[in-house]
mmCIF file of C-alpha atoms in Angstrom:
data_model
loop_
_atom_site.group_PDB
_atom_site.id
_atom_site.type_symbol
_atom_site.label_atom_id
_atom_site.label_comp_id
_atom_site.label_asym_id
_atom_site.label_seq_id
_atom_site.Cartn_x
_atom_site.Cartn_y
_atom_site.Cartn_z
ATOM 1 C CA MET A 1 -25.674 3.848 16.482
ATOM 2 C CA ARG A 2 -29.040 2.236 15.774
ATOM 3 C CA VAL A 3 -29.041 -1.489 15.071
ATOM 4 C CA ILE A 4 -31.828 -3.816 13.929
ATOM 5 C CA VAL A 5 -31.485 -7.515 14.781
ATOM 6 C CA LEU A 6 -33.462 -9.716 12.400
ATOM 7 C CA ASP A 7 -33.736 -13.348 13.534
ATOM 8 C CA ASP A 8 -36.705 -15.701 13.822
ATOM 9 C CA SER A 9 -35.294 -17.123 17.067
ATOM 10 C CA LYS A 10 -36.297 -15.022 20.071
ATOM 11 C CA THR A 11 -33.404 -16.525 21.993
ATOM 12 C CA MET A 12 -30.823 -15.545 19.373
ATOM 13 C CA ARG A 13 -32.323 -12.043 19.225
ATOM 14 C CA ASN A 14 -31.910 -11.786 22.994
ATOM 15 C CA VAL A 15 -28.345 -13.091 22.829
ATOM 16 C CA LEU A 16 -27.414 -10.622 20.086
ATOM 17 C CA LYS A 17 -29.120 -7.716 21.870
ATOM 18 C CA SER A 18 -27.272 -8.565 25.064
ATOM 19 C CA ILE A 19 -23.924 -8.706 23.272
ATOM 20 C CA LEU A 20 -24.639 -5.455 21.402
ATOM 21 C CA THR A 21 -25.503 -3.724 24.693
ATOM 22 C CA GLU A 22 -22.252 -5.057 26.192
ATOM 23 C CA LEU A 23 -20.423 -3.595 23.185
ATOM 24 C CA GLY A 24 -22.034 -0.207 23.822
ATOM 25 C CA TYR A 25 -24.781 -0.289 21.186
ATOM 26 C CA THR A 26 -27.830 0.649 23.209
ATOM 27 C CA GLU A 27 -30.307 1.595 20.456
ATOM 28 C CA VAL A 28 -31.239 -1.899 19.328
ATOM 29 C CA GLU A 29 -34.525 -2.886 17.712
ATOM 30 C CA GLU A 30 -35.467 -6.511 17.109
ATOM 31 C CA THR A 31 -37.646 -8.138 14.522
ATOM 32 C CA CYS A 32 -38.555 -11.742 13.786
ATOM 33 C CA SER A 33 -39.230 -11.685 10.036
ATOM 34 C CA GLY A 34 -38.156 -10.048 6.789
ATOM 35 C CA PRO A 35 -41.547 -8.404 6.104
ATOM 36 C CA ASP A 36 -41.619 -6.999 9.645
ATOM 37 C CA ALA A 37 -38.052 -5.696 9.249
ATOM 38 C CA LEU A 38 -38.932 -3.996 5.947
ATOM 39 C CA ALA A 39 -41.827 -2.287 7.718
ATOM 40 C CA LYS A 40 -39.653 -1.206 10.645
ATOM 41 C CA VAL A 41 -36.654 0.269 8.842
ATOM 42 C CA ALA A 42 -38.404 3.454 7.728
ATOM 43 C CA ALA A 43 -39.431 4.365 11.262
ATOM 44 C CA PHE A 44 -36.261 3.225 13.031
ATOM 45 C CA ASN A 45 -33.764 4.360 10.378
ATOM 46 C CA PRO A 46 -31.035 1.914 11.412
ATOM 47 C CA ASP A 47 -27.308 2.392 10.880
ATOM 48 C CA LEU A 48 -26.752 -1.383 10.758
ATOM 49 C CA LEU A 49 -28.699 -4.619 10.341
ATOM 50 C CA LEU A 50 -27.675 -8.006 11.718
ATOM 51 C CA LEU A 51 -29.607 -10.715 9.945
ATOM 52 C CA ASP A 52 -30.189 -14.420 10.149
ATOM 53 C CA TRP A 53 -30.294 -16.507 6.987
ATOM 54 C CA ILE A 54 -32.886 -19.242 7.359
ATOM 55 C CA MET A 55 -36.221 -17.767 8.384
ATOM 56 C CA PRO A 56 -39.856 -18.514 7.598
ATOM 57 C CA LYS A 57 -41.888 -16.131 5.365
ATOM 58 C CA MET A 58 -38.794 -14.485 3.840
ATOM 59 C CA ASP A 59 -35.245 -15.849 4.044
ATOM 60 C CA GLY A 60 -32.234 -13.613 4.556
ATOM 61 C CA LEU A 61 -31.289 -13.631 0.871
ATOM 62 C CA THR A 62 -34.747 -12.486 -0.262
ATOM 63 C CA PHE A 63 -34.802 -9.870 2.467
ATOM 64 C CA VAL A 64 -31.477 -8.351 1.384
ATOM 65 C CA LYS A 65 -32.432 -8.370 -2.298
ATOM 66 C CA THR A 66 -35.755 -6.669 -1.534
ATOM 67 C CA TYR A 67 -34.112 -4.228 0.859
ATOM 68 C CA ARG A 68 -31.509 -3.185 -1.711
ATOM 69 C CA GLU A 69 -34.103 -2.997 -4.529
ATOM 70 C CA GLN A 70 -35.940 -0.464 -2.386
ATOM 71 C CA GLY A 71 -32.806 1.707 -2.478
ATOM 72 C CA ASN A 72 -31.677 1.073 1.089
ATOM 73 C CA LYS A 73 -27.922 1.283 1.571
ATOM 74 C CA THR A 74 -27.739 0.507 5.309
ATOM 75 C CA PRO A 75 -24.842 -1.894 6.033
ATOM 76 C CA THR A 76 -25.912 -5.458 6.718
ATOM 77 C CA ILE A 77 -24.043 -8.248 8.475
ATOM 78 C CA PHE A 78 -25.095 -11.824 7.879
ATOM 79 C CA VAL A 79 -24.987 -13.895 11.105
ATOM 80 C CA THR A 80 -24.454 -17.439 9.941
ATOM 81 C CA THR A 81 -23.351 -20.859 11.091
ATOM 82 C CA ALA A 82 -20.458 -22.858 9.708
ATOM 83 C CA ASN A 83 -23.195 -25.000 8.159
ATOM 84 C CA GLU A 84 -24.385 -22.083 5.978
ATOM 85 C CA LYS A 85 -20.966 -20.542 5.373
ATOM 86 C CA THR A 86 -20.910 -21.786 1.782
ATOM 87 C CA ARG A 87 -23.691 -19.307 0.994
ATOM 88 C CA VAL A 88 -21.630 -16.270 1.966
ATOM 89 C CA ILE A 89 -20.679 -15.460 -1.642
ATOM 90 C CA GLU A 90 -24.333 -15.594 -2.621
ATOM 91 C CA ALA A 91 -25.138 -13.270 0.267
ATOM 92 C CA ILE A 92 -22.410 -10.764 -0.667
ATOM 93 C CA LYS A 93 -23.666 -10.710 -4.263
ATOM 94 C CA ALA A 94 -27.170 -10.016 -2.960
ATOM 95 C CA GLY A 95 -25.909 -6.964 -1.103
ATOM 96 C CA VAL A 96 -24.740 -8.161 2.309
ATOM 97 C CA ASN A 97 -21.697 -6.159 3.440
ATOM 98 C CA ASN A 98 -20.096 -8.653 5.794
ATOM 99 C CA TYR A 99 -20.696 -11.826 7.780
ATOM 100 C CA VAL A 100 -19.951 -13.351 11.153
ATOM 101 C CA VAL A 101 -19.944 -17.082 11.797
ATOM 102 C CA LYS A 102 -21.578 -18.553 14.900
ATOM 103 C CA PRO A 103 -20.126 -19.342 17.373
ATOM 104 C CA PHE A 104 -18.517 -15.957 17.950
ATOM 105 C CA THR A 105 -17.215 -14.009 20.921
ATOM 106 C CA PRO A 106 -18.569 -10.536 21.739
ATOM 107 C CA ASP A 107 -15.173 -9.129 20.760
ATOM 108 C CA SER A 108 -15.216 -10.802 17.346
ATOM 109 C CA LEU A 109 -18.721 -9.470 16.647
ATOM 110 C CA GLY A 110 -17.592 -5.999 17.728
ATOM 111 C CA GLU A 111 -14.566 -6.180 15.444
ATOM 112 C CA ARG A 112 -16.740 -7.283 12.535
ATOM 113 C CA ILE A 113 -19.144 -4.376 13.119
ATOM 114 C CA SER A 114 -16.303 -1.838 13.292
ATOM 115 C CA GLU A 115 -14.709 -3.300 10.155
ATOM 116 C CA THR A 116 -18.007 -3.131 8.283
ATOM 117 C CA MET A 117 -18.806 0.434 9.293
ATOM 118 C CA ALA A 118 -15.256 1.561 8.423
ATOM 119 C CA LYS A 119 -15.442 -0.061 4.975
ATOM 120 C CA VAL A 120 -18.805 1.510 4.250
ATOM 121 C CA ALA A 121 -17.609 4.923 5.428
ATOM 122 C CA ALA A 122 -14.497 4.653 3.265
ATOM 123 C CA SER A 123 -16.497 3.789 0.161
ATOM 124 C CA ALA A 124 -19.090 6.555 0.687
ATOM 125 C CA MET B 1 -19.246 -48.288 7.914
ATOM 126 C CA SER B 2 -17.287 -50.374 10.412
ATOM 127 C CA SER B 3 -18.517 -51.186 13.907
ATOM 128 C CA SER B 4 -16.670 -48.200 15.376
ATOM 129 C CA LEU B 5 -17.040 -44.572 14.456
ATOM 130 C CA ASP B 6 -14.262 -43.121 12.303
ATOM 131 C CA PRO B 7 -12.059 -41.087 14.716
ATOM 132 C CA SER B 8 -12.185 -38.105 12.349
ATOM 133 C CA TYR B 9 -15.880 -37.678 13.162
ATOM 134 C CA VAL B 10 -15.173 -37.815 16.887
ATOM 135 C CA THR B 11 -12.434 -35.209 16.467
ATOM 136 C CA ALA B 12 -14.792 -32.978 14.465
ATOM 137 C CA PHE B 13 -17.405 -33.064 17.240
ATOM 138 C CA VAL B 14 -14.848 -32.554 20.023
ATOM 139 C CA GLU B 15 -13.333 -29.533 18.263
ATOM 140 C CA ALA B 16 -16.739 -28.039 17.437
ATOM 141 C CA THR B 17 -18.036 -28.530 20.991
ATOM 142 C CA LYS B 18 -14.901 -26.996 22.485
ATOM 143 C CA LYS B 19 -15.160 -23.950 20.219
ATOM 144 C CA VAL B 20 -18.897 -23.383 20.712
ATOM 145 C CA PHE B 21 -18.686 -23.456 24.507
ATOM 146 C CA GLN B 22 -15.489 -21.424 24.618
ATOM 147 C CA THR B 23 -16.725 -18.649 22.334
ATOM 148 C CA MET B 24 -20.440 -18.392 23.124
ATOM 149 C CA LEU B 25 -20.266 -19.109 26.870
ATOM 150 C CA GLY B 26 -16.629 -18.511 27.806
ATOM 151 C CA LEU B 27 -16.704 -22.058 29.195
ATOM 152 C CA GLU B 28 -13.781 -24.463 28.998
ATOM 153 C CA VAL B 29 -14.814 -28.050 28.262
ATOM 154 C CA THR B 30 -12.574 -31.083 28.625
ATOM 155 C CA PHE B 31 -13.318 -34.447 27.092
ATOM 156 C CA GLY B 32 -13.116 -38.016 28.322
ATOM 157 C CA ASP B 33 -12.440 -41.044 26.158
ATOM 158 C CA PRO B 34 -15.299 -41.654 23.722
ATOM 159 C CA VAL B 35 -17.469 -44.590 24.732
ATOM 160 C CA PRO B 36 -18.868 -46.828 21.990
ATOM 161 C CA GLY B 37 -22.620 -46.640 22.222
ATOM 162 C CA LYS B 38 -24.899 -49.515 23.057
ATOM 163 C CA LEU B 39 -28.364 -49.215 21.584
ATOM 164 C CA PRO B 40 -30.761 -48.249 22.963
ATOM 165 C CA TYR B 41 -28.989 -46.102 25.532
ATOM 166 C CA LEU B 42 -30.298 -44.203 28.496
ATOM 167 C CA ALA B 43 -29.990 -40.494 27.872
ATOM 168 C CA ASN B 44 -29.640 -37.705 30.402
ATOM 169 C CA ASP B 45 -32.785 -35.811 31.417
ATOM 170 C CA ILE B 46 -32.362 -33.220 28.677
ATOM 171 C CA SER B 47 -31.563 -34.140 25.074
ATOM 172 C CA ALA B 48 -31.073 -31.494 22.376
ATOM 173 C CA ILE B 49 -31.277 -33.466 19.148
ATOM 174 C CA ILE B 50 -30.412 -32.711 15.544
ATOM 175 C CA ARG B 51 -30.621 -35.003 12.516
ATOM 176 C CA MET B 52 -28.068 -35.183 9.723
ATOM 177 C CA THR B 53 -29.025 -36.263 6.223
ATOM 178 C CA GLY B 54 -27.179 -36.494 2.909
ATOM 179 C CA GLY B 55 -23.645 -37.870 2.704
ATOM 180 C CA VAL B 56 -23.858 -38.730 6.393
ATOM 181 C CA ILE B 57 -27.084 -39.869 8.006
ATOM 182 C CA GLY B 58 -27.492 -39.825 11.735
ATOM 183 C CA THR B 59 -28.256 -38.026 14.947
ATOM 184 C CA VAL B 60 -26.336 -35.710 17.241
ATOM 185 C CA VAL B 61 -27.540 -35.379 20.824
ATOM 186 C CA LEU B 62 -26.369 -32.825 23.363
ATOM 187 C CA SER B 63 -27.283 -34.796 26.464
ATOM 188 C CA LEU B 64 -27.361 -33.047 29.834
ATOM 189 C CA PRO B 65 -28.616 -33.390 33.395
ATOM 190 C CA VAL B 66 -31.100 -30.630 34.330
ATOM 191 C CA ALA B 67 -28.663 -28.745 36.584
ATOM 192 C CA SER B 68 -25.966 -28.526 33.894
ATOM 193 C CA ALA B 69 -28.518 -27.683 31.221
ATOM 194 C CA GLU B 70 -29.940 -24.765 33.213
ATOM 195 C CA LYS B 71 -26.476 -23.329 33.903
ATOM 196 C CA ILE B 72 -25.427 -23.698 30.285
ATOM 197 C CA ALA B 73 -28.662 -22.247 28.881
ATOM 198 C CA SER B 74 -28.401 -19.305 31.300
ATOM 199 C CA ALA B 75 -24.819 -18.613 30.253
ATOM 200 C CA PHE B 76 -25.817 -18.750 26.600
ATOM 201 C CA VAL B 77 -28.740 -16.300 26.897
ATOM 202 C CA ARG B 78 -26.847 -14.197 29.463
ATOM 203 C CA SER B 79 -29.660 -14.243 32.003
ATOM 204 C CA PRO B 80 -31.031 -16.872 34.407
ATOM 205 C CA VAL B 81 -33.337 -19.423 32.765
ATOM 206 C CA ASP B 82 -34.837 -22.638 34.071
ATOM 207 C CA MET B 83 -36.270 -25.552 32.138
ATOM 208 C CA LYS B 84 -39.775 -24.007 32.152
ATOM 209 C CA SER B 85 -38.546 -20.989 30.196
ATOM 210 C CA ASP B 86 -38.978 -20.752 26.402
ATOM 211 C CA ASP B 87 -35.340 -19.719 26.192
ATOM 212 C CA PHE B 88 -34.232 -23.004 27.750
ATOM 213 C CA ALA B 89 -35.059 -25.279 24.817
ATOM 214 C CA ASP B 90 -34.156 -22.607 22.252
ATOM 215 C CA ALA B 91 -30.722 -22.102 23.794
ATOM 216 C CA LEU B 92 -29.917 -25.818 23.853
ATOM 217 C CA GLY B 93 -31.252 -26.170 20.315
ATOM 218 C CA GLU B 94 -28.996 -23.350 19.146
ATOM 219 C CA LEU B 95 -26.018 -24.972 20.848
ATOM 220 C CA VAL B 96 -26.534 -28.394 19.251
ATOM 221 C CA ASN B 97 -27.087 -26.647 15.914
ATOM 222 C CA MET B 98 -23.783 -24.772 16.210
ATOM 223 C CA ILE B 99 -21.939 -27.913 17.337
ATOM 224 C CA SER B 100 -23.348 -29.975 14.463
ATOM 225 C CA GLY B 101 -22.736 -27.222 11.912
ATOM 226 C CA GLY B 102 -19.174 -26.757 13.128
ATOM 227 C CA ALA B 103 -18.460 -30.504 13.067
ATOM 228 C CA LYS B 104 -20.061 -30.906 9.657
ATOM 229 C CA ALA B 105 -17.784 -28.228 8.224
ATOM 230 C CA ASN B 106 -14.867 -30.589 8.941
ATOM 231 C CA PHE B 107 -16.424 -33.704 7.440
ATOM 232 C CA ALA B 108 -14.959 -35.092 4.240
ATOM 233 C CA GLU B 109 -18.550 -35.365 2.973
ATOM 234 C CA LYS B 110 -19.732 -31.886 2.072
ATOM 235 C CA GLN B 111 -23.312 -32.696 1.127
ATOM 236 C CA VAL B 112 -24.731 -32.964 4.616
ATOM 237 C CA CYS B 113 -27.920 -31.216 5.727
ATOM 238 C CA LEU B 114 -29.036 -30.485 9.272
ATOM 239 C CA SER B 115 -32.591 -30.611 10.554
ATOM 240 C CA ARG B 116 -34.052 -28.040 12.897
ATOM 241 C CA PRO B 117 -33.144 -29.056 16.443
ATOM 242 C CA LEU B 118 -35.628 -30.429 18.923
ATOM 243 C CA VAL B 119 -35.275 -30.746 22.665
ATOM 244 C CA MET B 120 -36.607 -33.663 24.680
ATOM 245 C CA MET B 121 -37.078 -33.270 28.426
ATOM 246 C CA GLY B 122 -37.883 -35.926 30.981
ATOM 247 C CA GLU B 123 -36.319 -38.598 33.135
ATOM 248 C CA GLY B 124 -35.373 -42.035 31.931
ATOM 249 C CA ASN B 125 -35.558 -41.468 28.203
ATOM 250 C CA ALA B 126 -34.024 -44.233 26.129
ATOM 251 C CA LEU B 127 -32.872 -43.290 22.652
ATOM 252 C CA GLN B 128 -32.954 -45.903 19.909
ATOM 253 C CA GLN B 129 -31.052 -45.472 16.658
ATOM 254 C CA PRO B 130 -31.283 -47.619 13.525
ATOM 255 C CA SER B 131 -29.309 -50.827 14.042
ATOM 256 C CA ASP B 132 -27.025 -50.110 11.066
ATOM 257 C CA SER B 133 -25.713 -46.931 12.708
ATOM 258 C CA VAL B 134 -22.551 -46.641 14.746
ATOM 259 C CA SER B 135 -22.841 -44.736 18.011
ATOM 260 C CA VAL B 136 -20.388 -43.106 20.340
ATOM 261 C CA SER B 137 -20.818 -41.032 23.484
ATOM 262 C CA ILE B 138 -18.258 -38.289 24.069
ATOM 263 C CA PRO B 139 -18.082 -37.395 27.790
ATOM 264 C CA CYS B 140 -17.716 -33.644 28.407
ATOM 265 C CA ARG B 141 -16.680 -32.014 31.657
ATOM 266 C CA SER B 142 -17.057 -28.364 32.616
ATOM 267 C CA SER B 143 -17.436 -26.136 35.650
ATOM 268 C CA TYR B 144 -21.192 -26.110 34.905
ATOM 269 C CA GLY B 145 -21.328 -29.893 35.260
ATOM 270 C CA ASP B 146 -20.821 -32.937 33.103
ATOM 271 C CA PHE B 147 -22.701 -33.608 29.901
ATOM 272 C CA ALA B 148 -22.219 -35.665 26.752
ATOM 273 C CA ILE B 149 -22.287 -35.431 22.984
ATOM 274 C CA ASP B 150 -23.880 -38.629 21.684
ATOM 275 C CA VAL B 151 -23.338 -39.239 17.995
ATOM 276 C CA SER B 152 -24.901 -41.967 15.910
ATOM 277 C CA LEU B 153 -23.981 -41.998 12.240
ATOM 278 C CA LYS B 154 -24.398 -44.045 9.119
ATOM 279 C CA LYS B 155 -22.236 -43.052 6.174
ATOM 280 C CA VAL B 156 -23.836 -43.253 2.743
ATOM 281 C CA SER B 157 -22.630 -42.758 -0.818
ATOM 282 C CA VAL B 158 -23.960 -39.700 -2.653
ATOM 283 C CA SER B 159 -23.795 -39.728 -6.435
#
C-alpha cells in the first residue's frame, strides 16, 4: 500500500514514516505542503494520505477540499492534536475519511488505518 | 486567580504528560509533588516553551537537562539525535505542543489558543513570568532522567 505523509514538520514526517514502516507500510512518500502534495499524487498514486491540519501555504482543510474537487477519492486520515479535535467535524465534511489524535501509539494508528481502508472498501 | 494554581490545572498537565510519554515514547513517567514557583526561576538547560492565550493566559515549559532531553528526543523520533540536530528542537516542540493541547482539552475554559512552540537551549537560563501569574513546577521522573513541567498561568474572563 502506498502512503503519502503530508506534514510541514520534518520531524513529524519522520516519526510517521518510521511508525508506518514498523506497521509494514514500506511505500511511503513524504511532502511538506499542500501544493507539493497535489503535485505528487498523480505520479505516486497513493492508496492513503495522512495529513496535518495547520500548515503554511495551504492548511489541511483547503488541501482536502481542493483534492476532492479534483475528483480524487483516495482515503485521507487527519492527524490532529487534542487542541484541534474540535475541527474534526469540519474536516469530515470537507472530505476527510477518518482522524487520529496525537499522541497515539503505533498500534492505534495501525487500527485507524485498517478501519479507514475497510470502510472505504465496503462503501465502494 | 489565587496565589496557588488551581489543582485541576495541575491534574490536567500531569495526565496529559503521562499520556504523551506513554503513547509516543512508551515511557512511564511518575510525578513528584508540585512545587509552587518562585519568579524568576532557574530553568534546566533545555526549555521547550509554548504560550497559551484566550480564556487562560500563560506559559508551559517542558524543562529538561541535556542528557534527558537527548534521550527523550531520540525516543520520539525513533533514531539517535543530539542537541545539534534539527530534530532535537522539533521533537521537544512537538512534545510540549501535545502536552499543552492535551491539558487544554481538560480545561473548563474552552477558548484557549496555543502558540507555536519554541525551544531555548543554554545553561543558567532564568525564566521570568508576569508578576500576576501563578506558577508551579511539576517534577517528572523517568528512566530517561528527571525533567519538569513548569506552568505559569493567569486566568482571564472571556465575554
